[in-house]
Amino acid sequence: MTAAAPAPAQHKKILIVDDMTSMANLWKLKFAQMGYDVDMSKDGVDAMHALESQHFDAVLLDLYMPNKNGFEVLEEKSHTQNSSTPTYVVTSSIKEEDISRAKALGAKAAFLKYQTSPKELVSILSTDLKA
Amino acid sequence: MIKTKKIEWAPLTSYLLLLAFVVLTLVVTYVLYLGVQDMFKVRLQEQIKSVAATAAAQFEELELSSIQGPESVGSALYESTVKKLQKIRESNPDIKYIYILRKTKNNQILEFVADADSIDPSAEIDLNKDGVIDESDALNWPGDPYDVSEYYYLQFDAFRGPTVDPDLTNDQWGTFMSSTAPIQNTHGAINSIIGLDIAVRDFNASINRALVPFILYQIFLLLTLTLLTVRLVGTWSTQLEIIKELDRQKDELLGLVSHQLAAPVSAIRWYIEMLLDGDLGVLTPQQQEQLRTVQGSTQNLNDLVSMILDVSRVQLGRVRIEKQELDLGLFFKEIIDVVEPKAIEKKIEFVKSIPANFPNAMLDKRYTRMTIENLMTNAIKYTPENGKVSVTVTHSEGIMRVVVKDNGYGIPLADQKNIFGKMFRASNVRNGSIDGNGFGLYVAKGAVESQGGKIWFESAEGKGTTFYVTLPLNSDSPANS
């Protein structure tokens, strides 16, 4: 990245995949504030369409969704142009197996949806993306 | 989980009690039966003895002494003696044999004198009515020896007073009881006795007639009791199953509900945070103030939901430990910064002893903080003004030890075993406004033990309480206390 200031974040694109719009909107708001472009998908099928058609700099992925769940998205993502896009899993599940399975499928990190504030989430992602 | 141990033992104890009762009843019944049998027998024996005594009174030694040997058969005295014996027998149909015996020089042998059958000992009659006349039909002659070596009572007692053979005799005609009585001798010692063999064929039958209805009734009662016990135990077992199922469903429901609550509660929290951060526009100072009040309530709600979730997880054994590197110095400082002001407010002396250096630690921050903060807050809560609370932290060989000691109200002995239970509130809490929701220690214990640590306490009512927590600094190695 060049030293030219206003942050390249302006061109950074995030995909938020979550069937719970109340939380997803919060994240969208926060990311938008930081200058990111945000796309939203309501389920796994929607998410795959998005992942196949454009490149994202990061993905926020819920695990349990109708039509196609987060695990499947993680698997299928590797066949798209977003195969190396860092994916952060946000889930309400406390099961150890879910977290380890997500990580085994390539998730960069996993967050507990209701214990991580949007502020925290956004700051972690932006730190990673700047690097 | 509801404690069901006591109820689970109930069926076994019920069956054991039933068994004991049945055995006792059977034993008592049997003893009673034997007792009644004995009573009947003794009464019968007394009756027979008096019959023998009455019969004996009709004879006199002087007369009998003239019957000596076979030559006496046919003499008038012999005939009158036999006739008297026959008459006695006729008057009492139960008398099978009646006979007179006398002593010999050998007290194991008695001598036959007369009996009711031998009016003519030489006659050949079918005595035993078996259709054949043979030796078994032989009658007795005066002077015939009679071996009494096996009948002790006939050797001595029979000559002292009316006696009865303690054993019953059996022959082809039935069961007999034998009785003797001495024949009076005005001129010396008793020399002869009269003997009666009396049929007692109705003896046992009459006892049974009397007792059988009673025994049948008893068996009926015992069967009914057994049936009732079995039904009762069955009911208990069913109830127990129901209770366990309800308990399990309750735990599951709790987990489910609290999980569902987490979502909307979190959403509210984050939105309020965003509003207050100005992310959604600038707020007026009043709006901010009101919102902060809402935020406070929301935080409470969130804490409650978290607590319920934690309780549910501990209950279902699903505590999830997230280990992270912890700077323990900073960790304890953060807790003390929150807790100490409360102590100062209550004028409680707060003594802390924290090492300057800690080795690396990998612990679940949230749970560990929850536990330690809970213990310190409790210590302050349950100590009156001007009391003292001390916190001592040490570590050795990879294990951290935290001791929180207070000199407050203490925990009554009766409550001590429940203290790590749910909804626990000690009975000696004087200050009614002490808040808290009774789950703190329950979750603390679950959290500590899930990380391989131990938590315990010592307390005396009115003197104070000391809590101990040991935690392996690296959760991979278990704590040895």
PDB file of C-alpha atoms in Angstrom, chain B residues 15-253:
ATOM      1  CA  TYR B  15     -39.178 -54.009  49.980  1.00  0.00           C
ATOM      2  CA  LEU B  16     -36.789 -54.720  52.819  1.00  0.00           C
ATOM      3  CA  LEU B  17     -39.367 -53.506  55.333  1.00  0.00           C
ATOM      4  CA  LEU B  18     -42.033 -55.626  53.694  1.00  0.00           C
ATOM      5  CA  LEU B  19     -39.770 -58.653  53.751  1.00  0.00           C
ATOM      6  CA  ALA B  20     -38.894 -58.073  57.387  1.00  0.00           C
ATOM      7  CA  PHE B  21     -42.578 -57.733  58.261  1.00  0.00           C
ATOM      8  CA  VAL B  22     -43.558 -60.872  56.377  1.00  0.00           C
ATOM      9  CA  VAL B  23     -40.763 -62.874  57.957  1.00  0.00           C
ATOM     10  CA  LEU B  24     -41.657 -61.543  61.399  1.00  0.00           C
ATOM     11  CA  THR B  25     -45.328 -62.367  60.904  1.00  0.00           C
ATOM     12  CA  LEU B  26     -44.563 -65.870  59.695  1.00  0.00           C
ATOM     13  CA  VAL B  27     -42.196 -66.485  62.592  1.00  0.00           C
ATOM     14  CA  VAL B  28     -44.683 -65.145  65.129  1.00  0.00           C
ATOM     15  CA  THR B  29     -47.469 -67.209  63.572  1.00  0.00           C
ATOM     16  CA  TYR B  30     -45.376 -70.331  63.700  1.00  0.00           C
ATOM     17  CA  VAL B  31     -44.360 -69.716  67.295  1.00  0.00           C
ATOM     18  CA  LEU B  32     -48.005 -69.071  68.156  1.00  0.00           C
ATOM     19  CA  TYR B  33     -49.033 -72.275  66.421  1.00  0.00           C
ATOM     20  CA  LEU B  34     -46.476 -74.286  68.308  1.00  0.00           C
ATOM     21  CA  GLY B  35     -47.547 -72.573  71.501  1.00  0.00           C
ATOM     22  CA  VAL B  36     -51.184 -73.429  70.974  1.00  0.00           C
ATOM     23  CA  GLN B  37     -50.248 -76.975  70.077  1.00  0.00           C
ATOM     24  CA  ASP B  38     -48.256 -77.196  73.256  1.00  0.00           C
ATOM     25  CA  MET B  39     -51.099 -75.709  75.296  1.00  0.00           C
ATOM     26  CA  PHE B  40     -53.521 -78.263  73.929  1.00  0.00           C
ATOM     27  CA  LYS B  41     -51.084 -81.040  74.581  1.00  0.00           C
ATOM     28  CA  VAL B  42     -50.455 -79.999  78.154  1.00  0.00           C
ATOM     29  CA  ARG B  43     -54.187 -79.711  78.831  1.00  0.00           C
ATOM     30  CA  LEU B  44     -54.748 -83.095  77.314  1.00  0.00           C
ATOM     31  CA  GLN B  45     -51.932 -84.536  79.347  1.00  0.00           C
ATOM     32  CA  GLU B  46     -53.409 -83.161  82.548  1.00  0.00           C
ATOM     33  CA  GLN B  47     -56.797 -84.596  81.646  1.00  0.00           C
ATOM     34  CA  ILE B  48     -55.349 -87.982  80.865  1.00  0.00           C
ATOM     35  CA  LYS B  49     -53.330 -88.008  84.042  1.00  0.00           C
ATOM     36  CA  SER B  50     -56.477 -87.435  86.066  1.00  0.00           C
ATOM     37  CA  VAL B  51     -58.236 -90.230  84.181  1.00  0.00           C
ATOM     38  CA  ALA B  52     -55.346 -92.509  85.076  1.00  0.00           C
ATOM     39  CA  ALA B  53     -55.419 -91.344  88.683  1.00  0.00           C
ATOM     40  CA  THR B  54     -59.154 -91.948  88.898  1.00  0.00           C
ATOM     41  CA  ALA B  55     -58.725 -95.426  87.424  1.00  0.00           C
ATOM     42  CA  ALA B  56     -55.878 -96.182  89.851  1.00  0.00           C
ATOM     43  CA  ALA B  57     -58.082 -95.314  92.807  1.00  0.00           C
ATOM     44  CA  GLN B  58     -60.209 -98.390  92.130  1.00  0.00           C
ATOM     45  CA  PHE B  59     -57.377-100.765  92.918  1.00  0.00           C
ATOM     46  CA  GLU B  60     -55.411-101.696  95.953  1.00  0.00           C
ATOM     47  CA  GLU B  61     -51.922-103.189  96.219  1.00  0.00           C
ATOM     48  CA  LEU B  62     -52.977-105.787  98.750  1.00  0.00           C
ATOM     49  CA  GLU B  63     -55.479-107.383  96.346  1.00  0.00           C
ATOM     50  CA  LEU B  64     -53.152-107.230  93.365  1.00  0.00           C
ATOM     51  CA  SER B  65     -50.290-108.842  95.259  1.00  0.00           C
ATOM     52  CA  SER B  66     -52.073-112.165  95.129  1.00  0.00           C
ATOM     53  CA  ILE B  67     -51.893-112.208  91.305  1.00  0.00           C
ATOM     54  CA  GLN B  68     -48.561-113.877  90.742  1.00  0.00           C
ATOM     55  CA  GLY B  69     -47.690-115.697  87.590  1.00  0.00           C
ATOM     56  CA  PRO B  70     -49.830-117.700  85.117  1.00  0.00           C
ATOM     57  CA  GLU B  71     -51.275-119.842  87.915  1.00  0.00           C
ATOM     58  CA  SER B  72     -53.319-116.856  89.059  1.00  0.00           C
ATOM     59  CA  VAL B  73     -55.300-116.832  85.815  1.00  0.00           C
ATOM     60  CA  GLY B  74     -58.801-118.031  86.523  1.00  0.00           C
ATOM     61  CA  SER B  75     -58.715-116.993  90.200  1.00  0.00           C
ATOM     62  CA  ALA B  76     -61.631-114.875  91.404  1.00  0.00           C
ATOM     63  CA  LEU B  77     -59.341-111.953  92.165  1.00  0.00           C
ATOM     64  CA  TYR B  78     -57.824-112.095  88.724  1.00  0.00           C
ATOM     65  CA  GLU B  79     -61.215-112.156  87.070  1.00  0.00           C
ATOM     66  CA  SER B  80     -62.601-109.265  89.117  1.00  0.00           C
ATOM     67  CA  THR B  81     -59.475-107.211  88.379  1.00  0.00           C
ATOM     68  CA  VAL B  82     -59.805-107.805  84.663  1.00  0.00           C
ATOM     69  CA  LYS B  83     -63.516-107.051  84.794  1.00  0.00           C
ATOM     70  CA  LYS B  84     -62.823-103.770  86.581  1.00  0.00           C
ATOM     71  CA  LEU B  85     -60.309-102.867  83.887  1.00  0.00           C
ATOM     72  CA  GLN B  86     -62.831-103.711  81.197  1.00  0.00           C
ATOM     73  CA  LYS B  87     -65.467-101.573  82.846  1.00  0.00           C
ATOM     74  CA  ILE B  88     -63.159 -98.599  83.007  1.00  0.00           C
ATOM     75  CA  ARG B  89     -62.356 -99.075  79.342  1.00  0.00           C
ATOM     76  CA  GLU B  90     -66.017 -99.277  78.391  1.00  0.00           C
ATOM     77  CA  SER B  91     -66.822 -96.105  80.227  1.00  0.00           C
ATOM     78  CA  ASN B  92     -64.268 -94.201  78.204  1.00  0.00           C
ATOM     79  CA  PRO B  93     -64.290 -95.075  74.503  1.00  0.00           C
ATOM     80  CA  ASP B  94     -60.957 -93.360  73.896  1.00  0.00           C
ATOM     81  CA  ILE B  95     -59.089 -95.769  76.104  1.00  0.00           C
ATOM     82  CA  LYS B  96     -57.490 -98.338  73.843  1.00  0.00           C
ATOM     83  CA  TYR B  97     -55.412-100.271  76.358  1.00  0.00           C
ATOM     84  CA  ILE B  98     -55.549-100.406  80.092  1.00  0.00           C
ATOM     85  CA  TYR B  99     -53.125-102.535  82.085  1.00  0.00           C
ATOM     86  CA  ILE B 100     -51.482-102.980  85.406  1.00  0.00           C
ATOM     87  CA  LEU B 101     -47.732-103.412  85.858  1.00  0.00           C
ATOM     88  CA  ARG B 102     -45.628-104.040  88.894  1.00  0.00           C
ATOM     89  CA  LYS B 103     -41.988-103.539  89.871  1.00  0.00           C
ATOM     90  CA  THR B 104     -39.430-106.299  89.724  1.00  0.00           C
ATOM     91  CA  LYS B 105     -36.015-106.554  91.263  1.00  0.00           C
ATOM     92  CA  ASN B 106     -34.664-105.105  88.024  1.00  0.00           C
ATOM     93  CA  ASN B 107     -35.962-101.625  87.597  1.00  0.00           C
ATOM     94  CA  GLN B 108     -35.507-101.843  83.835  1.00  0.00           C
ATOM     95  CA  ILE B 109     -38.103-104.617  83.758  1.00  0.00           C
ATOM     96  CA  LEU B 110     -41.684-104.400  84.959  1.00  0.00           C
ATOM     97  CA  GLU B 111     -43.952-107.376  85.419  1.00  0.00           C
ATOM     98  CA  PHE B 112     -47.314-107.680  83.784  1.00  0.00           C
ATOM     99  CA  VAL B 113     -50.198-108.137  86.213  1.00  0.00           C
ATOM    100  CA  ALA B 114     -53.437-107.799  84.237  1.00  0.00           C
ATOM    101  CA  ASP B 115     -55.031-105.957  81.349  1.00  0.00           C
ATOM    102  CA  ALA B 116     -58.507-105.556  79.916  1.00  0.00           C
ATOM    103  CA  ASP B 117     -57.928-108.016  77.048  1.00  0.00           C
ATOM    104  CA  SER B 118     -56.402-110.948  78.871  1.00  0.00           C
ATOM    105  CA  ILE B 119     -59.330-112.532  80.680  1.00  0.00           C
ATOM    106  CA  ASP B 120     -58.203-115.809  79.140  1.00  0.00           C
ATOM    107  CA  PRO B 121     -54.640-115.377  77.935  1.00  0.00           C
ATOM    108  CA  SER B 122     -54.720-118.812  76.343  1.00  0.00           C
ATOM    109  CA  ALA B 123     -57.602-117.928  74.042  1.00  0.00           C
ATOM    110  CA  GLU B 124     -56.695-117.466  70.449  1.00  0.00           C
ATOM    111  CA  ILE B 125     -58.365-114.355  69.160  1.00  0.00           C
ATOM    112  CA  ASP B 126     -57.637-112.065  66.350  1.00  0.00           C
ATOM    113  CA  LEU B 127     -56.554-109.222  68.590  1.00  0.00           C
ATOM    114  CA  ASN B 128     -55.301-106.922  65.904  1.00  0.00           C
ATOM    115  CA  LYS B 129     -58.225-107.748  63.622  1.00  0.00           C
ATOM    116  CA  ASP B 130     -56.008-108.450  60.622  1.00  0.00           C
ATOM    117  CA  GLY B 131     -57.836-111.658  59.689  1.00  0.00           C
ATOM    118  CA  VAL B 132     -54.950-113.856  60.841  1.00  0.00           C
ATOM    119  CA  ILE B 133     -54.242-115.348  64.192  1.00  0.00           C
ATOM    120  CA  ASP B 134     -50.496-115.311  64.795  1.00  0.00           C
ATOM    121  CA  GLU B 135     -47.923-114.152  67.318  1.00  0.00           C
ATOM    122  CA  SER B 136     -48.935-110.553  66.957  1.00  0.00           C
ATOM    123  CA  ASP B 137     -52.247-111.536  68.538  1.00  0.00           C
ATOM    124  CA  ALA B 138     -50.615-112.987  71.626  1.00  0.00           C
ATOM    125  CA  LEU B 139     -52.158-111.920  74.922  1.00  0.00           C
ATOM    126  CA  ASN B 140     -50.275-111.222  78.094  1.00  0.00           C
ATOM    127  CA  TRP B 141     -49.888-113.549  81.056  1.00  0.00           C
ATOM    128  CA  PRO B 142     -49.396-112.351  84.552  1.00  0.00           C
ATOM    129  CA  GLY B 143     -45.691-112.333  85.279  1.00  0.00           C
ATOM    130  CA  ASP B 144     -44.685-111.607  81.697  1.00  0.00           C
ATOM    131  CA  PRO B 145     -41.735-109.252  81.686  1.00  0.00           C
ATOM    132  CA  TYR B 146     -42.120-105.811  80.149  1.00  0.00           C
ATOM    133  CA  ASP B 147     -38.924-104.045  79.134  1.00  0.00           C
ATOM    134  CA  VAL B 148     -39.046-100.408  80.149  1.00  0.00           C
ATOM    135  CA  SER B 149     -35.371 -99.591  79.677  1.00  0.00           C
ATOM    136  CA  GLU B 150     -36.399 -97.075  77.040  1.00  0.00           C
ATOM    137  CA  TYR B 151     -39.165 -95.505  79.054  1.00  0.00           C
ATOM    138  CA  TYR B 152     -37.474 -93.559  81.762  1.00  0.00           C
ATOM    139  CA  TYR B 153     -40.672 -92.277  83.256  1.00  0.00           C
ATOM    140  CA  LEU B 154     -41.860 -95.857  83.820  1.00  0.00           C
ATOM    141  CA  GLN B 155     -38.758 -96.649  85.857  1.00  0.00           C
ATOM    142  CA  PHE B 156     -39.100 -94.018  88.527  1.00  0.00           C
ATOM    143  CA  ASP B 157     -41.604 -91.185  88.108  1.00  0.00           C
ATOM    144  CA  ALA B 158     -44.522 -93.485  87.423  1.00  0.00           C
ATOM    145  CA  PHE B 159     -44.292 -94.810  90.950  1.00  0.00           C
ATOM    146  CA  ARG B 160     -44.324 -91.353  92.535  1.00  0.00           C
ATOM    147  CA  GLY B 161     -47.427 -89.857  90.970  1.00  0.00           C
ATOM    148  CA  PRO B 162     -49.568 -89.700  87.817  1.00  0.00           C
ATOM    149  CA  THR B 163     -47.310 -89.317  84.824  1.00  0.00           C
ATOM    150  CA  VAL B 164     -47.659 -89.133  81.128  1.00  0.00           C
ATOM    151  CA  ASP B 165     -45.341 -90.279  78.386  1.00  0.00           C
ATOM    152  CA  PRO B 166     -44.030 -87.049  76.850  1.00  0.00           C
ATOM    153  CA  ASP B 167     -43.981 -88.710  73.443  1.00  0.00           C
ATOM    154  CA  LEU B 168     -47.018 -89.903  71.607  1.00  0.00           C
ATOM    155  CA  THR B 169     -46.985 -93.430  70.279  1.00  0.00           C
ATOM    156  CA  ASN B 170     -48.203 -94.577  66.923  1.00  0.00           C
ATOM    157  CA  ASP B 171     -49.384 -97.953  65.783  1.00  0.00           C
ATOM    158  CA  GLN B 172     -51.655 -99.326  63.141  1.00  0.00           C
ATOM    159  CA  TRP B 173     -54.695 -98.013  64.979  1.00  0.00           C
ATOM    160  CA  GLY B 174     -53.603 -94.444  65.351  1.00  0.00           C
ATOM    161  CA  THR B 175     -51.931 -92.097  67.768  1.00  0.00           C
ATOM    162  CA  PHE B 176     -51.919 -92.701  71.477  1.00  0.00           C
ATOM    163  CA  MET B 177     -50.926 -90.923  74.604  1.00  0.00           C
ATOM    164  CA  SER B 178     -49.854 -93.118  77.477  1.00  0.00           C
ATOM    165  CA  SER B 179     -50.457 -92.252  81.089  1.00  0.00           C
ATOM    166  CA  THR B 180     -49.813 -94.069  84.338  1.00  0.00           C
ATOM    167  CA  ALA B 181     -50.829 -93.615  87.946  1.00  0.00           C
ATOM    168  CA  PRO B 182     -49.540 -95.411  91.028  1.00  0.00           C
ATOM    169  CA  ILE B 183     -51.840 -97.823  92.805  1.00  0.00           C
ATOM    170  CA  GLN B 184     -52.126 -97.100  96.487  1.00  0.00           C
ATOM    171  CA  ASN B 185     -50.385 -99.359  98.986  1.00  0.00           C
ATOM    172  CA  THR B 186     -51.466 -98.896 102.572  1.00  0.00           C
ATOM    173  CA  HIS B 187     -48.782-101.284 103.718  1.00  0.00           C
ATOM    174  CA  GLY B 188     -45.650 -99.844 102.103  1.00  0.00           C
ATOM    175  CA  ALA B 189     -44.059 -98.289  99.099  1.00  0.00           C
ATOM    176  CA  ILE B 190     -45.821 -98.090  95.749  1.00  0.00           C
ATOM    177  CA  ASN B 191     -45.278-101.317  93.906  1.00  0.00           C
ATOM    178  CA  SER B 192     -47.784-101.292  91.031  1.00  0.00           C
ATOM    179  CA  ILE B 193     -49.018 -98.818  88.490  1.00  0.00           C
ATOM    180  CA  ILE B 194     -51.999 -98.668  86.180  1.00  0.00           C
ATOM    181  CA  GLY B 195     -51.368 -97.622  82.604  1.00  0.00           C
ATOM    182  CA  LEU B 196     -53.769 -96.211  80.009  1.00  0.00           C
ATOM    183  CA  ASP B 197     -53.163 -95.717  76.324  1.00  0.00           C
ATOM    184  CA  ILE B 198     -55.654 -93.141  75.100  1.00  0.00           C
ATOM    185  CA  ALA B 199     -56.377 -92.351  71.474  1.00  0.00           C
ATOM    186  CA  VAL B 200     -55.704 -88.726  70.599  1.00  0.00           C
ATOM    187  CA  ARG B 201     -56.554 -88.895  66.974  1.00  0.00           C
ATOM    188  CA  ASP B 202     -58.451 -85.634  67.107  1.00  0.00           C
ATOM    189  CA  PHE B 203     -55.610 -83.849  68.813  1.00  0.00           C
ATOM    190  CA  ASN B 204     -53.958 -82.100  65.896  1.00  0.00           C
ATOM    191  CA  ALA B 205     -57.134 -81.895  63.875  1.00  0.00           C
ATOM    192  CA  SER B 206     -58.826 -79.768  66.496  1.00  0.00           C
ATOM    193  CA  ILE B 207     -55.861 -77.428  66.693  1.00  0.00           C
ATOM    194  CA  ASN B 208     -55.828 -77.026  62.948  1.00  0.00           C
ATOM    195  CA  ARG B 209     -59.569 -76.447  62.875  1.00  0.00           C
ATOM    196  CA  ALA B 210     -59.103 -73.603  65.304  1.00  0.00           C
ATOM    197  CA  LEU B 211     -56.023 -72.000  63.764  1.00  0.00           C
ATOM    198  CA  VAL B 212     -56.392 -72.517  60.042  1.00  0.00           C
ATOM    199  CA  PRO B 213     -58.897 -69.691  59.496  1.00  0.00           C
ATOM    200  CA  PHE B 214     -56.626 -67.363  61.414  1.00  0.00           C
ATOM    201  CA  ILE B 215     -53.601 -68.384  59.359  1.00  0.00           C
ATOM    202  CA  LEU B 216     -55.514 -68.044  56.116  1.00  0.00           C
ATOM    203  CA  TYR B 217     -56.564 -64.559  57.118  1.00  0.00           C
ATOM    204  CA  GLN B 218     -52.950 -63.705  57.897  1.00  0.00           C
ATOM    205  CA  ILE B 219     -51.786 -64.915  54.512  1.00  0.00           C
ATOM    206  CA  PHE B 220     -54.505 -62.826  52.912  1.00  0.00           C
ATOM    207  CA  LEU B 221     -53.296 -59.758  54.840  1.00  0.00           C
ATOM    208  CA  LEU B 222     -49.684 -60.368  53.872  1.00  0.00           C
ATOM    209  CA  LEU B 223     -50.591 -60.763  50.221  1.00  0.00           C
ATOM    210  CA  THR B 224     -52.587 -57.559  50.306  1.00  0.00           C
ATOM    211  CA  LEU B 225     -49.693 -55.766  51.972  1.00  0.00           C
ATOM    212  CA  THR B 226     -47.265 -57.064  49.383  1.00  0.00           C
ATOM    213  CA  LEU B 227     -49.550 -55.962  46.589  1.00  0.00           C
ATOM    214  CA  LEU B 228     -49.890 -52.500  48.094  1.00  0.00           C
ATOM    215  CA  THR B 229     -46.140 -52.177  48.520  1.00  0.00           C
ATOM    216  CA  VAL B 230     -45.499 -53.183  44.947  1.00  0.00           C
ATOM    217  CA  ARG B 231     -48.061 -50.687  43.701  1.00  0.00           C
ATOM    218  CA  LEU B 232     -46.629 -47.970  45.923  1.00  0.00           C
ATOM    219  CA  VAL B 233     -43.101 -48.613  44.753  1.00  0.00           C
ATOM    220  CA  GLY B 234     -44.329 -48.571  41.186  1.00  0.00           C
ATOM    221  CA  THR B 235     -45.925 -45.196  41.768  1.00  0.00           C
ATOM    222  CA  TRP B 236     -42.754 -43.857  43.306  1.00  0.00           C
ATOM    223  CA  SER B 237     -40.667 -45.042  40.398  1.00  0.00           C
ATOM    224  CA  THR B 238     -43.016 -43.385  37.978  1.00  0.00           C
ATOM    225  CA  GLN B 239     -42.934 -40.181  39.978  1.00  0.00           C
ATOM    226  CA  LEU B 240     -39.179 -40.317  40.072  1.00  0.00           C
ATOM    227  CA  GLU B 241     -39.024 -40.715  36.320  1.00  0.00           C
ATOM    228  CA  ILE B 242     -41.392 -37.809  35.897  1.00  0.00           C
ATOM    229  CA  ILE B 243     -39.355 -35.630  38.226  1.00  0.00           C
ATOM    230  CA  LYS B 244     -36.123 -36.438  36.438  1.00  0.00           C
ATOM    231  CA  GLU B 245     -37.664 -35.772  33.077  1.00  0.00           C
ATOM    232  CA  LEU B 246     -39.134 -32.468  34.241  1.00  0.00           C
ATOM    233  CA  ASP B 247     -35.810 -31.476  35.700  1.00  0.00           C
ATOM    234  CA  ARG B 248     -34.030 -32.236  32.454  1.00  0.00           C
ATOM    235  CA  GLN B 249     -36.624 -30.396  30.417  1.00  0.00           C
ATOM    236  CA  LYS B 250     -36.361 -27.413  32.717  1.00  0.00           C
ATOM    237  CA  ASP B 251     -32.601 -27.308  32.275  1.00  0.00           C
ATOM    238  CA  GLU B 252     -32.920 -27.569  28.526  1.00  0.00           C
ATOM    239  CA  LEU B 253     -35.609 -24.948  28.375  1.00  0.00           C
TER     240      LEU B 253
END
